[in-house]
PDB file of C-alpha atoms in Angstrom:
ATOM      1  CA  UNK Y  65       0.133   0.227   0.247  1.00  0.00           C
ATOM      2  CA  UNK Y  66       2.019   3.305  -0.708  1.00  0.00           C
ATOM      3  CA  UNK Y  67       1.212   5.930   1.304  1.00  0.00           C
ATOM      4  CA  UNK Y  68       2.368   9.659   0.913  1.00  0.00           C
ATOM      5  CA  UNK Y  69       5.825   9.850   0.974  1.00  0.00           C
ATOM      6  CA  UNK Y  70       6.198   8.144  -1.869  1.00  0.00           C
ATOM      7  CA  UNK Y  71       7.014   4.488   0.401  1.00  0.00           C
ATOM      8  CA  UNK Y  72       5.441   0.742  -0.215  1.00  0.00           C
ATOM      9  CA  UNK Y  73       4.301  -1.134   3.059  1.00  0.00           C
ATOM     10  CA  UNK Y  74       3.452  -4.848   2.808  1.00  0.00           C
ATOM     11  CA  UNK Y  75       4.296  -8.011   5.469  1.00  0.00           C
ATOM     12  CA  UNK Y  76       6.479 -10.770   3.956  1.00  0.00           C
ATOM     13  CA  UNK Y  77       5.517 -14.386   3.948  1.00  0.00           C
ATOM     14  CA  UNK Y  78       5.794 -14.445   7.607  1.00  0.00           C
ATOM     15  CA  UNK Y  79       3.460 -11.607   8.950  1.00  0.00           C
ATOM     16  CA  UNK Y  80       6.563  -9.210   8.839  1.00  0.00           C
ATOM     17  CA  UNK Y  81       6.319  -5.564   7.645  1.00  0.00           C
ATOM     18  CA  UNK Y  82       9.429  -3.758   4.751  1.00  0.00           C
ATOM     19  CA  UNK Y  83       9.453  -1.165   3.205  1.00  0.00           C
ATOM     20  CA  UNK Y  84      10.980   0.312  -0.541  1.00  0.00           C
ATOM     21  CA  UNK Y  85      11.128   3.444  -1.623  1.00  0.00           C
ATOM     22  CA  UNK Y  86       8.825   3.348  -4.659  1.00  0.00           C
ATOM     23  CA  UNK Y  87      11.385   5.199  -7.917  1.00  0.00           C
ATOM     24  CA  UNK Y  88      10.378   8.441  -9.343  1.00  0.00           C
ATOM     25  CA  UNK Y  89      12.411   9.332 -12.372  1.00  0.00           C
ATOM     26  CA  UNK Y  90      15.137   6.743 -12.260  1.00  0.00           C
ATOM     27  CA  UNK Y  91      16.872   5.158 -15.121  1.00  0.00           C
ATOM     28  CA  UNK Y  92      16.865   2.229 -16.968  1.00  0.00           C
ATOM     29  CA  UNK Y  93      18.568   0.005 -15.596  1.00  0.00           C
ATOM     30  CA  UNK Y  94      18.083  -3.676 -13.218  1.00  0.00           C
ATOM     31  CA  UNK Y  95      16.158  -1.926 -10.557  1.00  0.00           C
ATOM     32  CA  UNK Y  96      16.768  -3.103  -6.328  1.00  0.00           C
ATOM     33  CA  UNK Y  97      14.314  -6.318  -5.356  1.00  0.00           C
ATOM     34  CA  UNK Y  98      11.770  -4.333  -3.582  1.00  0.00           C
ATOM     35  CA  UNK Y  99      12.178  -6.716  -1.363  1.00  0.00           C
ATOM     36  CA  UNK Y 100      15.794  -5.587  -0.273  1.00  0.00           C
ATOM     37  CA  UNK Y 101      14.727  -3.387   2.894  1.00  0.00           C
ATOM     38  CA  UNK Y 102      15.027   1.036   1.884  1.00  0.00           C
ATOM     39  CA  UNK Y 103      14.837   2.616   4.996  1.00  0.00           C
ATOM     40  CA  UNK Y 104      16.788   1.966   7.227  1.00  0.00           C
ATOM     41  CA  UNK Y 105      14.883  -0.535   9.154  1.00  0.00           C
ATOM     42  CA  UNK Y 106      17.697  -3.270   9.041  1.00  0.00           C
ATOM     43  CA  UNK Y 107      20.143  -4.247   7.793  1.00  0.00           C
ATOM     44  CA  UNK Y 108      21.082  -5.035   3.426  1.00  0.00           C
ATOM     45  CA  UNK Y 109      24.635  -5.805   3.433  1.00  0.00           C
ATOM     46  CA  UNK Y 110      24.785  -9.086   2.203  1.00  0.00           C
ATOM     47  CA  UNK Y 111      21.831  -8.732  -0.034  1.00  0.00           C
ATOM     48  CA  UNK Y 112      22.509  -5.534  -1.590  1.00  0.00           C
ATOM     49  CA  UNK Y 113      26.138  -7.446  -2.645  1.00  0.00           C
ATOM     50  CA  UNK Y 114      23.834 -10.876  -3.681  1.00  0.00           C
ATOM     51  CA  UNK Y 115      21.847  -8.377  -5.873  1.00  0.00           C
ATOM     52  CA  UNK Y 116      25.422  -6.506  -7.106  1.00  0.00           C
ATOM     53  CA  UNK Y 117      26.698  -9.845  -7.995  1.00  0.00           C
ATOM     54  CA  UNK Y 118      23.393 -11.294 -10.004  1.00  0.00           C
ATOM     55  CA  UNK Y 119      23.828  -8.523 -12.278  1.00  0.00           C
ATOM     56  CA  UNK Y 120      25.820  -9.077 -15.740  1.00  0.00           C
ATOM     57  CA  UNK Y 121      28.910  -6.553 -16.300  1.00  0.00           C
ATOM     58  CA  UNK Y 122      27.587  -3.589 -18.393  1.00  0.00           C
ATOM     59  CA  UNK Y 123      24.279  -2.460 -16.809  1.00  0.00           C
ATOM     60  CA  UNK Y 124      23.065   0.153 -14.590  1.00  0.00           C
ATOM     61  CA  UNK Y 125      22.022  -1.020 -11.161  1.00  0.00           C
ATOM     62  CA  UNK Y 126      19.129   1.225  -9.355  1.00  0.00           C
ATOM     63  CA  UNK Y 127      18.962   1.857  -6.095  1.00  0.00           C
ATOM     64  CA  UNK Y 128      15.378   3.098  -5.168  1.00  0.00           C
ATOM     65  CA  UNK Y 129      14.517   7.265  -4.931  1.00  0.00           C
ATOM     66  CA  UNK Y 130      16.300   9.198  -1.679  1.00  0.00           C
ATOM     67  CA  UNK Y 131      16.239   5.380   0.166  1.00  0.00           C
ATOM     68  CA  UNK Y 132      17.889   4.389   3.366  1.00  0.00           C
ATOM     69  CA  UNK Y 133      19.967   1.418   3.380  1.00  0.00           C
ATOM     70  CA  UNK Y 134      21.603   0.293   6.558  1.00  0.00           C
ATOM     71  CA  UNK Y 135      25.195  -1.484   5.686  1.00  0.00           C
ATOM     72  CA  UNK Y 136      27.220  -2.198   8.463  1.00  0.00           C
ATOM     73  CA  UNK Y 137      29.550  -4.345   6.698  1.00  0.00           C
ATOM     74  CA  UNK Y 138      30.976  -3.682   3.120  1.00  0.00           C
ATOM     75  CA  UNK Y 139      29.642  -3.450  -0.535  1.00  0.00           C
ATOM     76  CA  UNK Y 140      31.761  -4.737  -2.804  1.00  0.00           C
ATOM     77  CA  UNK Y 141      32.425  -4.283  -6.165  1.00  0.00           C
ATOM     78  CA  UNK Y 142      34.865  -7.057  -7.756  1.00  0.00           C
ATOM     79  CA  UNK Y 143      36.872  -7.704 -10.986  1.00  0.00           C
ATOM     80  CA  UNK Y 144      33.162  -6.120 -12.554  1.00  0.00           C
ATOM     81  CA  UNK Y 145      32.881  -4.400 -16.032  1.00  0.00           C
ATOM     82  CA  UNK Y 146      31.010  -1.281 -17.646  1.00  0.00           C
ATOM     83  CA  UNK Y 147      28.826  -1.149 -14.634  1.00  0.00           C
ATOM     84  CA  UNK Y 148      26.907   1.657 -13.555  1.00  0.00           C
ATOM     85  CA  UNK Y 149      24.916   2.106  -9.919  1.00  0.00           C
ATOM     86  CA  UNK Y 150      22.709   5.121 -10.197  1.00  0.00           C
ATOM     87  CA  UNK Y 151      22.448   6.024  -6.208  1.00  0.00           C
ATOM     88  CA  UNK Y 152      18.870   7.591  -7.528  1.00  0.00           C
ATOM     89  CA  UNK Y 153      19.290   9.715  -4.186  1.00  0.00           C
ATOM     90  CA  UNK Y 154      19.803   6.758  -2.117  1.00  0.00           C
ATOM     91  CA  UNK Y 155      21.918   6.555   1.656  1.00  0.00           C
ATOM     92  CA  UNK Y 156      24.126   4.181   2.490  1.00  0.00           C
ATOM     93  CA  UNK Y 157      24.389   3.497   6.383  1.00  0.00           C
ATOM     94  CA  UNK Y 158      26.021   2.916   9.232  1.00  0.00           C
ATOM     95  CA  UNK Y 159      24.639   2.789  12.577  1.00  0.00           C
ATOM     96  CA  UNK Y 160      27.142   0.839  14.936  1.00  0.00           C
ATOM     97  CA  UNK Y 161      30.731   1.232  15.795  1.00  0.00           C
ATOM     98  CA  UNK Y 162      31.992  -1.190  14.032  1.00  0.00           C
ATOM     99  CA  UNK Y 163      33.557  -4.644  15.578  1.00  0.00           C
ATOM    100  CA  UNK Y 164      37.602  -4.852  17.150  1.00  0.00           C
ATOM    101  CA  UNK Y 165      38.285  -6.983  14.414  1.00  0.00           C
ATOM    102  CA  UNK Y 166      37.052  -4.654  11.582  1.00  0.00           C
ATOM    103  CA  UNK Y 167      39.417  -1.382  13.159  1.00  0.00           C
ATOM    104  CA  UNK Y 168      42.296  -0.611  11.860  1.00  0.00           C
ATOM    105  CA  UNK Y 169      44.939  -2.267  10.679  1.00  0.00           C
ATOM    106  CA  UNK Y 170      42.073  -4.148   9.024  1.00  0.00           C
ATOM    107  CA  UNK Y 171      39.284  -2.098   7.287  1.00  0.00           C
ATOM    108  CA  UNK Y 172      34.980  -2.379   7.406  1.00  0.00           C
ATOM    109  CA  UNK Y 173      35.102   0.572   4.611  1.00  0.00           C
ATOM    110  CA  UNK Y 174      32.021   0.962   2.974  1.00  0.00           C
ATOM    111  CA  UNK Y 175      32.718   0.460  -0.103  1.00  0.00           C
ATOM    112  CA  UNK Y 176      35.580  -1.860  -2.115  1.00  0.00           C
ATOM    113  CA  UNK Y 177      35.580  -1.534  -5.643  1.00  0.00           C
ATOM    114  CA  UNK Y 178      38.795  -3.850  -7.098  1.00  0.00           C
ATOM    115  CA  UNK Y 179      40.082  -5.015 -10.346  1.00  0.00           C
ATOM    116  CA  UNK Y 180      37.511  -3.764 -13.289  1.00  0.00           C
ATOM    117  CA  UNK Y 181      37.499  -1.931 -15.558  1.00  0.00           C
ATOM    118  CA  UNK Y 182      34.380   1.426 -16.232  1.00  0.00           C
ATOM    119  CA  UNK Y 183      32.722   1.694 -13.409  1.00  0.00           C
ATOM    120  CA  UNK Y 184      30.023   4.912 -12.469  1.00  0.00           C
ATOM    121  CA  UNK Y 185      28.757   5.646  -8.598  1.00  0.00           C
ATOM    122  CA  UNK Y 186      26.564   8.992  -8.850  1.00  0.00           C
ATOM    123  CA  UNK Y 187      23.855  10.431  -6.789  1.00  0.00           C
ATOM    124  CA  UNK Y 188      24.366   8.309  -3.522  1.00  0.00           C
ATOM    125  CA  UNK Y 189      25.237   9.916  -0.493  1.00  0.00           C
ATOM    126  CA  UNK Y 190      27.667   7.702   2.815  1.00  0.00           C
ATOM    127  CA  UNK Y 191      26.715   8.052   6.601  1.00  0.00           C
ATOM    128  CA  UNK Y 192      29.313   6.944   8.671  1.00  0.00           C
ATOM    129  CA  UNK Y 193      29.164   6.670  12.873  1.00  0.00           C
ATOM    130  CA  UNK Y 194      31.840   9.841  13.423  1.00  0.00           C
ATOM    131  CA  UNK Y 195      29.262  11.809  14.437  1.00  0.00           C
ATOM    132  CA  UNK Y 196      31.422  13.754  17.801  1.00  0.00           C
ATOM    133  CA  UNK Y 197      33.640  16.941  16.319  1.00  0.00           C
ATOM    134  CA  UNK Y 198      37.131  17.000  18.510  1.00  0.00           C
ATOM    135  CA  UNK Y 199      37.167  20.027  17.881  1.00  0.00           C
ATOM    136  CA  UNK Y 200      34.166  21.902  17.750  1.00  0.00           C
ATOM    137  CA  UNK Y 201      33.520  22.791  14.858  1.00  0.00           C
ATOM    138  CA  UNK Y 202      29.907  21.648  13.491  1.00  0.00           C
ATOM    139  CA  UNK Y 203      30.472  19.266  10.269  1.00  0.00           C
ATOM    140  CA  UNK Y 204      33.449  17.758  11.883  1.00  0.00           C
ATOM    141  CA  UNK Y 205      34.006  14.373  12.795  1.00  0.00           C
ATOM    142  CA  UNK Y 206      36.657  13.066  15.064  1.00  0.00           C
ATOM    143  CA  UNK Y 207      39.551  11.294  14.178  1.00  0.00           C
ATOM    144  CA  UNK Y 208      40.515   7.696  15.538  1.00  0.00           C
ATOM    145  CA  UNK Y 209      43.174   5.646  14.486  1.00  0.00           C
ATOM    146  CA  UNK Y 210      40.239   2.586  15.549  1.00  0.00           C
ATOM    147  CA  UNK Y 211      38.951   3.777  12.624  1.00  0.00           C
ATOM    148  CA  UNK Y 212      41.103   4.998   9.988  1.00  0.00           C
ATOM    149  CA  UNK Y 213      40.227   2.881   8.078  1.00  0.00           C
ATOM    150  CA  UNK Y 214      36.393   3.345   7.128  1.00  0.00           C
ATOM    151  CA  UNK Y 215      36.802   5.068   4.266  1.00  0.00           C
ATOM    152  CA  UNK Y 216      33.229   5.732   2.212  1.00  0.00           C
ATOM    153  CA  UNK Y 217      35.117   4.566  -0.572  1.00  0.00           C
ATOM    154  CA  UNK Y 218      38.495   2.162  -0.913  1.00  0.00           C
ATOM    155  CA  UNK Y 219      39.029   1.993  -5.255  1.00  0.00           C
ATOM    156  CA  UNK Y 220      41.948  -0.661  -6.418  1.00  0.00           C
ATOM    157  CA  UNK Y 221      42.866  -1.217  -9.136  1.00  0.00           C
ATOM    158  CA  UNK Y 222      40.058   0.335 -11.536  1.00  0.00           C
ATOM    159  CA  UNK Y 223      40.673   0.823 -14.592  1.00  0.00           C
ATOM    160  CA  UNK Y 224      38.352   3.814 -15.453  1.00  0.00           C
ATOM    161  CA  UNK Y 225      36.525   5.197 -12.441  1.00  0.00           C
ATOM    162  CA  UNK Y 226      33.844   8.229 -11.970  1.00  0.00           C
ATOM    163  CA  UNK Y 227      32.109   9.178  -9.154  1.00  0.00           C
ATOM    164  CA  UNK Y 228      29.419  11.373  -9.677  1.00  0.00           C
ATOM    165  CA  UNK Y 229      27.095  13.731  -7.514  1.00  0.00           C
ATOM    166  CA  UNK Y 230      27.805  11.372  -4.784  1.00  0.00           C
ATOM    167  CA  UNK Y 231      29.030  12.293  -1.045  1.00  0.00           C
ATOM    168  CA  UNK Y 232      30.454  10.716   2.381  1.00  0.00           C
ATOM    169  CA  UNK Y 233      30.178  11.810   5.922  1.00  0.00           C
ATOM    170  CA  UNK Y 234      31.057  11.142   9.552  1.00  0.00           C
TER     171      UNK Y 234
END
């Protein structure tokens, strides 16, 4: 049942309720499955990674319009060719601090793009958990060694990558 915010709310097979944001004016492409919650109500890292892996090279992957995806672990694109990820204004957000095993010198980056070629990321936001300023200025997080490798985007060995209208915060 659509509501006034453009989200559809429906029960799944077990009777649990979930919501997904309806796309508006998005490009043609492979749209994220409506079964992946797009309201930051539950973790979807594994589901998004599985979906992205299932889409063939040369595709445009389209996320929910202004969706919010709770991604507590790394989203991965490895050795892919000719993919465009159209965020459609979506936010990929963390709510909990990374566990000790994923802190420096290890990594819990938000996005890992490794190998491949011709990758485009556009129209998306990444929000982390480092929201408390250590210098008293709004908009600045704290420098904490434990979280030094929680990059918004970690890019390694990609031949040709374009990133447009993308932001990373906290």
